[in-house]
């Protein structure tokens, strides 16, 4: 057993955990991060990097251009045959999670954090003067940062969110050249009954198709990716056109189920030693493309609290943004409201901008 007491242990090496490790190490704190994956890996994610997320990544020393980020300047709403395009009110990017998460871990290691790869944390207990976690052995620290993202640690399970029945998928595609050209610089959001899909350009001439579908829809189409895609093509000829001649880059898509969308951590009495961040603090519906900004923002807040010896943050700072996003996400699953939304956006494309603003981390909250 290692008898040293670290200043902080971080569980999870996604954007939240890696950013926090980076900030703690930079402030001279001894920080040990545990990541269960042994190396770079893909994640179910639309990979839309909002202006706020991009700002945090730069603050942490990442050069987005150097990492292969592609600019996204417009959003195109697709439903059935209709398409409405409007310019985003802010610059955004498409950046591979495999690349981004790895660059953040490297930045944390460069600043002196100890990164322990391929180690799964099994439990985390809070005591009077320390936290103790069990991984490949017991480890003690003055503070713990819980950043396991989509996965709950035993004993620290999040309650259900407001939307719990969505299955998420991600697949990289190579589009036909004319369709790839039409997609360049755009994030396309396809609305279909029971879910929505995002399509945007990705590095190496590929496109990232990331979607969520209600479980009953997935069941109805026979629980197969191919039949789900056929279903989406039937729902939207515009989407079918985009996928005409496309080839899948992976044999199977990545998938995930049971995300508690709309969850916001509320602490009656704030913990002095256990800090939640990222998806363990608050989960925003995927179509907002703001999960990474929240992960990074909460990492700055949590690291600041650990450095100053303050109690843990609860999710109130994000509650308003997440409530708005969740109401919208509930509404746009319904075919009748999808029709209304698509019609309203067609008449007033500026609505998409208003929605984008209403569901973002407020600019003034950026530390
Ligand atoms: C379908 C879908 C699409 C999305 N699209 C976007 C988008 O386009 N833009 C955007 O900004 N956000 C998007 N998001 C949200 C975004 O992916 C998350 O908000 C973000 O990844 C949260 O970061 P995190 O660091 O909290 O968790 P994660 O990125 O999930 O990282 C957690 C890490 O912890 C590790 N881990 C878990 N358990 C353990 C353990 N016990 N021990 C050790 N390590 C452990 C995991 O391996 C993982 O690397 C999307 C989410 C979904 C589901």
Short mmCIF file of C-alpha atoms and ligand atoms in Angstrom, two decimals:
data_model
loop_
_atom_site.label_atom_id
_atom_site.label_comp_id
_atom_site.label_asym_id
_atom_site.label_seq_id
_atom_site.Cartn_x
_atom_site.Cartn_y
_atom_site.Cartn_z
CA UNK A 1 0.00 0.00 0.00
CA UNK A 2 1.16 3.50 -0.81
CA UNK A 3 0.96 5.35 2.56
CA UNK A 4 1.39 8.88 1.10
CA UNK A 5 -1.67 11.12 1.31
CA UNK A 6 -2.14 12.95 -1.97
CA UNK A 7 -3.73 16.36 -2.20
CA UNK A 8 -6.27 15.03 -4.70
CA UNK A 9 -7.32 11.86 -6.48
CA UNK A 10 -9.33 12.13 -9.68
CA UNK A 11 -11.52 9.28 -10.86
CA UNK A 12 -11.98 9.35 -14.63
CA UNK A 13 -9.85 10.80 -17.42
CA UNK A 14 -12.48 12.43 -19.64
CA UNK A 15 -12.47 16.21 -20.20
CA UNK A 16 -13.70 16.94 -16.65
CA UNK A 17 -11.16 14.76 -14.83
CA UNK A 18 -8.20 15.55 -17.09
CA UNK A 19 -8.85 19.32 -16.94
CA UNK A 20 -9.11 19.22 -13.14
CA UNK A 21 -5.87 17.19 -12.88
CA UNK A 22 -4.19 19.73 -15.13
CA UNK A 23 -5.30 22.70 -12.99
CA UNK A 24 -4.46 21.05 -9.68
CA UNK A 25 -0.98 20.02 -10.84
CA UNK A 26 -0.38 23.50 -12.26
CA UNK A 27 -1.25 24.94 -8.82
CA UNK A 28 1.41 22.69 -7.26
CA UNK A 29 -0.98 20.11 -5.74
CA UNK A 30 -0.13 16.41 -5.85
CA UNK A 31 -2.82 14.92 -8.09
CA UNK A 32 -3.28 11.30 -9.15
CA UNK A 33 -5.78 10.52 -11.93
CA UNK A 34 -7.20 7.04 -12.54
CA UNK A 35 -8.50 6.16 -16.01
CA UNK A 36 -9.76 2.66 -16.62
CA UNK A 37 -9.02 2.64 -20.37
CA UNK A 38 -5.46 1.71 -21.23
CA UNK A 39 -5.03 4.11 -24.15
CA UNK A 40 -6.75 6.56 -26.53
CA UNK A 41 -10.34 5.54 -27.18
CA UNK A 42 -13.48 6.71 -28.96
CA UNK A 43 -16.60 7.81 -27.08
CA UNK A 44 -20.26 8.16 -27.97
CA UNK A 45 -20.25 11.91 -28.64
CA UNK A 46 -21.27 14.28 -31.43
CA UNK A 47 -17.82 15.92 -31.01
CA UNK A 48 -19.30 19.39 -31.41
CA UNK A 49 -16.96 21.71 -29.51
CA UNK A 50 -18.82 24.88 -28.56
CA UNK A 51 -17.16 28.28 -28.30
CA UNK A 52 -17.03 27.95 -24.50
CA UNK A 53 -15.50 24.46 -24.63
CA UNK A 54 -12.95 25.71 -27.16
CA UNK A 55 -12.09 28.60 -24.81
CA UNK A 56 -11.43 26.23 -21.91
CA UNK A 57 -9.36 23.89 -24.06
CA UNK A 58 -7.17 26.82 -25.11
CA UNK A 59 -6.80 27.92 -21.48
CA UNK A 60 -5.51 24.43 -20.76
CA UNK A 61 -2.90 24.87 -23.48
CA UNK A 62 -4.48 22.85 -26.31
CA UNK A 63 -4.02 24.05 -29.88
CA UNK A 64 -7.26 23.01 -31.59
CA UNK A 65 -5.96 23.61 -35.11
CA UNK A 66 -2.88 21.49 -34.40
CA UNK A 67 -5.15 18.70 -33.05
CA UNK A 68 -7.09 18.63 -36.34
CA UNK A 69 -10.26 20.48 -35.26
CA UNK A 70 -12.51 21.45 -38.17
CA UNK A 71 -14.49 24.72 -38.10
CA UNK A 72 -18.28 24.53 -37.88
CA UNK A 73 -20.00 27.78 -38.84
CA UNK A 74 -23.63 26.81 -39.51
CA UNK A 75 -26.40 24.58 -38.24
CA UNK A 76 -28.87 22.88 -40.58
CA UNK A 77 -32.13 21.61 -39.16
CA UNK A 78 -33.44 18.63 -41.13
CA UNK A 79 -36.92 17.13 -40.84
CA UNK A 80 -38.54 15.00 -43.52
CA UNK A 81 -37.82 16.80 -46.78
CA UNK A 82 -37.21 20.19 -45.23
CA UNK A 83 -33.84 21.73 -44.40
CA UNK A 84 -33.26 25.11 -42.73
CA UNK A 85 -29.76 26.49 -42.43
CA UNK A 86 -28.58 29.34 -40.25
CA UNK A 87 -25.17 30.62 -39.19
CA UNK A 88 -24.16 29.77 -35.64
CA UNK A 89 -23.90 32.85 -33.43
CA UNK A 90 -20.41 31.72 -32.36
CA UNK A 91 -17.49 29.80 -33.88
CA UNK A 92 -17.55 26.07 -33.12
CA UNK A 93 -15.44 23.04 -34.02
CA UNK A 94 -15.55 19.34 -34.69
CA UNK A 95 -12.79 17.52 -32.80
CA UNK A 96 -12.31 13.79 -32.25
CA UNK A 97 -12.78 12.75 -28.62
CA UNK A 98 -10.07 10.17 -29.07
CA UNK A 99 -7.66 13.01 -29.86
CA UNK A 100 -9.04 15.64 -27.48
CA UNK A 101 -9.26 13.50 -24.35
CA UNK A 102 -5.75 12.20 -24.94
CA UNK A 103 -4.37 15.72 -25.42
CA UNK A 104 -5.94 16.79 -22.12
CA UNK A 105 -4.41 13.83 -20.29
CA UNK A 106 -1.04 14.66 -21.82
CA UNK A 107 -1.40 18.29 -20.71
CA UNK A 108 -2.16 17.09 -17.14
CA UNK A 109 0.88 14.77 -17.15
CA UNK A 110 3.10 17.56 -18.53
CA UNK A 111 2.10 19.75 -15.58
CA UNK A 112 3.03 17.05 -13.10
CA UNK A 113 -0.17 15.06 -12.49
CA UNK A 114 0.31 11.31 -12.13
CA UNK A 115 -1.85 9.53 -14.70
CA UNK A 116 -2.63 5.89 -13.96
CA UNK A 117 -4.03 4.23 -17.08
CA UNK A 118 -5.87 0.94 -17.24
CA UNK A 119 -6.86 1.18 -13.56
CA UNK A 120 -10.53 0.94 -12.57
CA UNK A 121 -11.56 2.57 -9.31
CA UNK A 122 -14.00 0.27 -7.53
CA UNK A 123 -15.01 2.35 -4.49
CA UNK A 124 -14.55 5.70 -2.87
CA UNK A 125 -15.16 6.37 0.84
CA UNK A 126 -15.17 9.73 2.58
CA UNK A 127 -13.70 9.89 6.10
CA UNK A 128 -13.13 12.66 8.67
CA UNK A 129 -9.80 13.83 7.35
CA UNK A 130 -9.37 11.99 4.05
CA UNK A 131 -10.95 10.04 1.22
CA UNK A 132 -9.87 6.50 0.48
CA UNK A 133 -10.34 4.85 -2.87
CA UNK A 134 -9.87 1.27 -3.90
CA UNK A 135 -8.26 0.70 -7.27
CA UNK A 136 -5.32 -1.66 -7.68
CA UNK A 137 -4.79 -1.01 -3.95
CA UNK A 138 -6.01 1.58 -1.41
CA UNK A 139 -5.10 5.21 -2.08
CA UNK A 140 -5.69 8.11 0.34
CA UNK A 141 -6.09 11.79 -0.45
CA UNK A 142 -7.35 14.99 1.11
CA UNK A 143 -9.91 15.41 -1.69
CA UNK A 144 -11.47 13.28 -4.40
CA UNK A 145 -12.90 14.44 -7.72
CA UNK A 146 -15.55 12.15 -9.13
CA UNK A 147 -15.41 12.43 -12.93
CA UNK A 148 -16.53 9.01 -14.17
CA UNK A 149 -18.84 10.67 -16.73
CA UNK A 150 -21.51 8.41 -18.14
CA UNK A 151 -20.61 5.59 -15.73
CA UNK A 152 -21.57 5.57 -12.06
CA UNK A 153 -19.20 4.42 -9.35
CA UNK A 154 -20.64 1.90 -6.92
CA UNK A 155 -22.00 3.74 -3.86
CA UNK A 156 -22.23 7.05 -5.75
CA UNK A 157 -24.97 6.28 -8.27
CA UNK A 158 -26.82 9.26 -9.74
CA UNK A 159 -30.61 9.24 -9.48
CA UNK A 160 -32.58 9.07 -12.76
CA UNK A 161 -32.80 12.27 -14.81
CA UNK A 162 -35.88 13.71 -16.54
CA UNK A 163 -35.23 11.66 -19.71
CA UNK A 164 -33.85 8.15 -19.20
CA UNK A 165 -35.00 6.06 -22.15
CA UNK A 166 -32.62 7.18 -24.91
CA UNK A 167 -30.02 4.95 -26.55
CA UNK A 168 -27.03 6.80 -27.95
CA UNK A 169 -25.04 5.68 -31.01
CA UNK A 170 -21.98 6.94 -32.82
CA UNK A 171 -20.56 5.81 -36.14
CA UNK A 172 -18.02 7.45 -38.45
CA UNK A 173 -19.04 7.46 -42.11
CA UNK A 174 -17.28 8.24 -45.36
CA UNK A 175 -19.83 10.23 -47.35
CA UNK A 176 -20.07 10.43 -51.12
CA UNK A 177 -17.90 13.40 -52.27
CA UNK A 178 -20.82 15.70 -53.19
CA UNK A 179 -22.53 15.02 -49.86
CA UNK A 180 -19.29 15.58 -47.92
CA UNK A 181 -18.94 18.92 -49.71
CA UNK A 182 -22.50 19.87 -48.76
CA UNK A 183 -21.84 18.97 -45.11
CA UNK A 184 -18.54 20.92 -44.86
CA UNK A 185 -18.68 23.59 -42.12
CA UNK A 186 -22.15 22.47 -40.95
CA UNK A 187 -23.62 20.53 -38.09
CA UNK A 188 -26.85 18.95 -39.27
CA UNK A 189 -29.55 18.11 -36.75
CA UNK A 190 -32.13 15.59 -37.97
CA UNK A 191 -35.39 15.40 -36.03
CA UNK A 192 -37.28 12.12 -36.19
CA UNK A 193 -40.13 10.81 -34.02
CA UNK A 194 -38.59 9.61 -30.75
CA UNK A 195 -35.13 11.08 -31.23
CA UNK A 196 -32.63 13.20 -33.08
CA UNK A 197 -29.35 12.76 -34.91
CA UNK A 198 -26.32 14.98 -35.41
CA UNK A 199 -24.08 14.77 -38.46
CA UNK A 200 -20.93 16.83 -38.87
CA UNK A 201 -17.60 16.60 -40.68
CA UNK A 202 -14.81 14.81 -38.84
CA UNK A 203 -11.06 14.52 -39.45
CA UNK A 204 -9.63 12.37 -42.26
CA UNK A 205 -12.51 13.03 -44.65
CA UNK A 206 -15.06 11.32 -42.45
CA UNK A 207 -18.36 12.41 -40.93
CA UNK A 208 -19.55 11.76 -37.39
CA UNK A 209 -23.11 10.47 -37.15
CA UNK A 210 -24.22 10.53 -33.54
CA UNK A 211 -27.84 9.98 -32.59
CA UNK A 212 -30.17 9.21 -29.74
CA UNK A 213 -33.35 7.17 -30.20
CA UNK A 214 -36.02 6.29 -27.66
CA UNK A 215 -35.79 2.64 -26.66
CA UNK A 216 -39.31 1.83 -28.02
CA UNK A 217 -38.22 3.13 -31.47
CA UNK A 218 -35.10 0.98 -31.34
CA UNK A 219 -37.21 -2.03 -30.28
CA UNK A 220 -39.70 -1.41 -33.10
CA UNK A 221 -37.01 -1.49 -35.78
CA UNK A 222 -35.64 -4.80 -34.48
CA UNK A 223 -32.81 -3.39 -32.32
CA UNK A 224 -30.38 -3.24 -35.22
CA UNK A 225 -28.28 -0.27 -36.32
CA UNK A 226 -28.89 -0.98 -40.01
CA UNK A 227 -32.67 -1.06 -39.62
CA UNK A 228 -32.56 2.06 -37.43
CA UNK A 229 -30.70 3.88 -40.23
CA UNK A 230 -33.23 2.58 -42.79
CA UNK A 231 -35.97 3.94 -40.56
CA UNK A 232 -34.30 7.38 -40.45
CA UNK A 233 -33.92 7.34 -44.25
CA UNK A 234 -37.65 6.63 -44.57
CA UNK A 235 -38.47 9.43 -42.12
CA UNK A 236 -36.33 11.95 -43.98
CA UNK A 237 -35.58 11.90 -47.72
CA UNK A 238 -33.13 14.79 -47.07
CA UNK A 239 -31.18 12.59 -44.65
CA UNK A 240 -31.41 9.65 -47.09
CA UNK A 241 -29.80 11.86 -49.75
CA UNK A 242 -26.97 12.76 -47.39
CA UNK A 243 -26.28 9.08 -46.67
CA UNK A 244 -26.56 7.92 -50.30
CA UNK A 245 -23.30 6.18 -51.18
CA UNK A 246 -21.91 6.50 -47.63
CA UNK A 247 -19.83 3.73 -46.10
CA UNK A 248 -19.45 2.95 -42.40
CA UNK A 249 -15.93 3.21 -40.95
CA UNK A 250 -16.49 0.75 -38.09
CA UNK A 251 -18.06 -2.67 -38.22
CA UNK A 252 -20.44 -1.64 -35.43
CA UNK A 253 -21.35 1.74 -33.94
CA UNK A 254 -20.50 2.61 -30.36
CA UNK A 255 -23.59 2.70 -28.18
CA UNK A 256 -24.68 3.69 -24.72
CA UNK A 257 -27.90 3.41 -22.74
CA UNK A 258 -29.29 4.79 -19.49
CA UNK A 259 -27.94 8.33 -19.52
CA UNK A 260 -29.88 10.42 -16.95
CA UNK A 261 -30.51 13.47 -19.14
CA UNK A 262 -31.53 16.47 -17.05
CA UNK A 263 -29.82 15.18 -13.90
CA UNK A 264 -28.44 17.95 -11.68
CA UNK A 265 -26.59 16.99 -8.49
CA UNK A 266 -28.14 18.57 -5.40
CA UNK A 267 -26.31 18.36 -2.11
CA UNK A 268 -28.22 19.10 1.09
CA UNK A 269 -24.95 19.49 2.97
CA UNK A 270 -22.03 20.05 0.60
CA UNK A 271 -19.26 17.51 1.00
CA UNK A 272 -15.90 18.90 2.16
CA UNK A 273 -13.86 16.29 0.33
CA UNK A 274 -15.83 14.71 -2.50
CA UNK A 275 -16.30 16.93 -5.56
CA UNK A 276 -18.48 15.93 -8.50
CA UNK A 277 -17.77 17.29 -11.95
CA UNK A 278 -18.72 16.76 -15.60
CA UNK A 279 -21.60 14.36 -16.24
CA UNK A 280 -21.41 13.34 -12.58
CA UNK A 281 -22.52 16.85 -11.65
CA UNK A 282 -25.05 17.65 -14.39
CA UNK A 283 -26.16 16.05 -17.67
CA UNK A 284 -27.45 18.23 -20.51
CA UNK A 285 -29.36 16.72 -23.48
CA UNK A 286 -26.93 15.89 -26.27
CA UNK A 287 -28.44 18.06 -29.02
CA UNK A 288 -27.18 21.18 -27.22
CA UNK A 289 -23.56 20.17 -27.84
CA UNK A 290 -22.65 21.68 -24.48
CA UNK A 291 -21.73 18.64 -22.35
CA UNK A 292 -18.01 19.20 -22.81
CA UNK A 293 -18.29 22.89 -21.94
CA UNK A 294 -20.07 21.93 -18.70
CA UNK A 295 -17.45 19.25 -18.01
CA UNK A 296 -14.61 21.74 -18.48
CA UNK A 297 -16.36 24.58 -16.68
CA UNK A 298 -17.11 22.37 -13.66
CA UNK A 299 -13.47 21.18 -13.67
CA UNK A 300 -12.29 24.81 -13.30
CA UNK A 301 -14.79 25.37 -10.47
CA UNK A 302 -14.00 22.10 -8.65
CA UNK A 303 -10.22 22.51 -8.94
CA UNK A 304 -10.56 26.05 -7.57
CA UNK A 305 -12.51 24.75 -4.59
CA UNK A 306 -9.97 22.01 -3.85
CA UNK A 307 -7.11 24.52 -4.08
CA UNK A 308 -8.91 26.96 -1.74
CA UNK A 309 -10.06 24.19 0.65
CA UNK A 310 -13.74 25.00 0.04
CA UNK A 311 -16.61 22.49 0.16
CA UNK A 312 -17.84 20.83 -3.02
CA UNK A 313 -20.00 22.52 -5.61
CA UNK A 314 -23.51 21.31 -6.32
CA UNK A 315 -25.10 21.55 -9.76
CA UNK A 316 -27.18 24.71 -9.17
CA UNK A 317 -24.92 26.80 -11.41
CA UNK A 318 -26.10 24.71 -14.38
CA UNK A 319 -29.71 24.08 -13.32
CA UNK A 320 -31.38 26.82 -15.41
CA UNK A 321 -29.51 25.91 -18.60
CA UNK A 322 -30.26 22.22 -18.12
CA UNK A 323 -33.96 22.81 -17.36
CA UNK A 324 -34.38 24.78 -20.62
CA UNK A 325 -32.44 22.17 -22.62
CA UNK A 326 -34.43 19.28 -21.10
CA UNK A 327 -37.80 20.91 -21.86
CA UNK A 328 -36.68 21.45 -25.46
CA UNK A 329 -35.40 17.87 -25.70
CA UNK A 330 -38.72 16.52 -24.41
CA UNK A 331 -40.62 18.67 -26.89
CA UNK A 332 -38.61 17.87 -30.01
CA UNK A 333 -39.12 14.11 -29.57
CA UNK A 334 -42.81 14.57 -30.32
CA UNK A 335 -43.73 14.52 -34.01
CA UNK A 336 -46.37 17.29 -33.70
CA UNK A 337 -43.96 19.61 -31.89
CA UNK A 338 -41.14 18.68 -34.27
CA UNK A 339 -43.34 19.91 -37.13
CA UNK A 340 -44.07 23.14 -35.28
CA UNK A 341 -40.42 23.64 -34.39
CA UNK A 342 -39.22 23.00 -37.96
CA UNK A 343 -41.92 25.36 -39.32
CA UNK A 344 -41.05 28.10 -36.81
CA UNK A 345 -37.33 27.82 -37.56
CA UNK A 346 -38.05 27.93 -41.30
CA UNK A 347 -39.99 31.19 -40.82
CA UNK A 348 -37.46 32.63 -38.37
CA UNK A 349 -34.04 30.99 -38.64
CA UNK A 350 -32.89 33.35 -35.84
CA UNK A 351 -34.82 31.06 -33.47
CA UNK A 352 -31.99 28.52 -33.71
CA UNK A 353 -29.63 31.21 -32.44
CA UNK A 354 -31.96 32.00 -29.53
CA UNK A 355 -32.10 28.29 -28.66
CA UNK A 356 -28.31 28.03 -28.90
CA UNK A 357 -27.91 30.94 -26.44
CA UNK A 358 -30.56 29.64 -24.01
CA UNK A 359 -28.85 26.28 -23.63
CA UNK A 360 -25.23 27.39 -23.17
CA UNK A 361 -22.98 27.98 -20.18
CA UNK A 362 -23.37 31.75 -19.74
CA UNK A 363 -20.34 33.62 -21.06
CA UNK A 364 -19.89 35.64 -17.84
CA UNK A 365 -19.59 32.40 -15.85
CA UNK A 366 -16.33 31.56 -17.63
CA UNK A 367 -13.61 31.99 -14.98
C1 LIG B 1 -25.08 10.78 -27.75
C2 LIG B 1 -24.24 11.85 -27.12
C3 LIG B 1 -23.78 12.92 -27.90
C4 LIG B 1 -23.04 13.95 -27.31
N1 LIG B 1 -22.58 14.96 -28.10
C5 LIG B 1 -21.90 15.99 -27.54
C6 LIG B 1 -21.38 17.03 -28.36
O1 LIG B 1 -21.49 17.02 -29.59
N2 LIG B 1 -20.74 18.07 -27.74
C7 LIG B 1 -20.57 18.13 -26.37
O2 LIG B 1 -20.01 19.10 -25.86
N3 LIG B 1 -21.02 17.11 -25.59
C8 LIG B 1 -21.65 16.05 -26.13
N4 LIG B 1 -22.07 15.02 -25.36
C9 LIG B 1 -21.81 15.07 -23.91
C10 LIG B 1 -20.36 14.75 -23.57
O3 LIG B 1 -19.94 13.57 -24.22
C11 LIG B 1 -20.20 14.59 -22.06
O4 LIG B 1 -20.89 15.62 -21.39
C12 LIG B 1 -18.72 14.64 -21.64
O5 LIG B 1 -18.03 13.59 -22.21
C13 LIG B 1 -18.62 14.58 -20.12
O6 LIG B 1 -17.26 14.52 -19.77
P1 LIG B 1 -16.81 13.77 -18.44
O7 LIG B 1 -15.35 14.01 -18.31
O8 LIG B 1 -17.72 14.12 -17.33
O9 LIG B 1 -17.10 12.21 -18.73
P2 LIG B 1 -16.56 11.19 -19.83
O10 LIG B 1 -16.14 11.89 -21.05
O11 LIG B 1 -17.62 10.15 -19.93
O12 LIG B 1 -15.25 10.58 -19.17
C14 LIG B 1 -15.31 9.75 -18.03
C15 LIG B 1 -14.05 8.89 -17.99
O13 LIG B 1 -14.04 8.15 -16.78
C16 LIG B 1 -13.55 6.84 -17.02
N5 LIG B 1 -14.08 5.98 -15.96
C17 LIG B 1 -15.38 5.66 -15.74
N6 LIG B 1 -15.51 4.90 -14.63
C18 LIG B 1 -14.25 4.73 -14.15
C19 LIG B 1 -13.71 4.06 -13.01
N7 LIG B 1 -14.52 3.40 -12.15
N8 LIG B 1 -12.37 4.08 -12.81
C20 LIG B 1 -11.55 4.75 -13.66
N9 LIG B 1 -12.00 5.42 -14.75
C21 LIG B 1 -13.33 5.43 -14.98
C22 LIG B 1 -14.08 6.51 -18.40
O14 LIG B 1 -13.31 5.51 -19.04
C23 LIG B 1 -13.99 7.87 -19.11
O15 LIG B 1 -12.79 8.03 -19.83
C24 LIG B 1 -22.78 13.94 -25.92
C25 LIG B 1 -23.21 12.86 -25.14
C26 LIG B 1 -23.92 11.82 -25.74
C27 LIG B 1 -24.36 10.67 -24.89
#
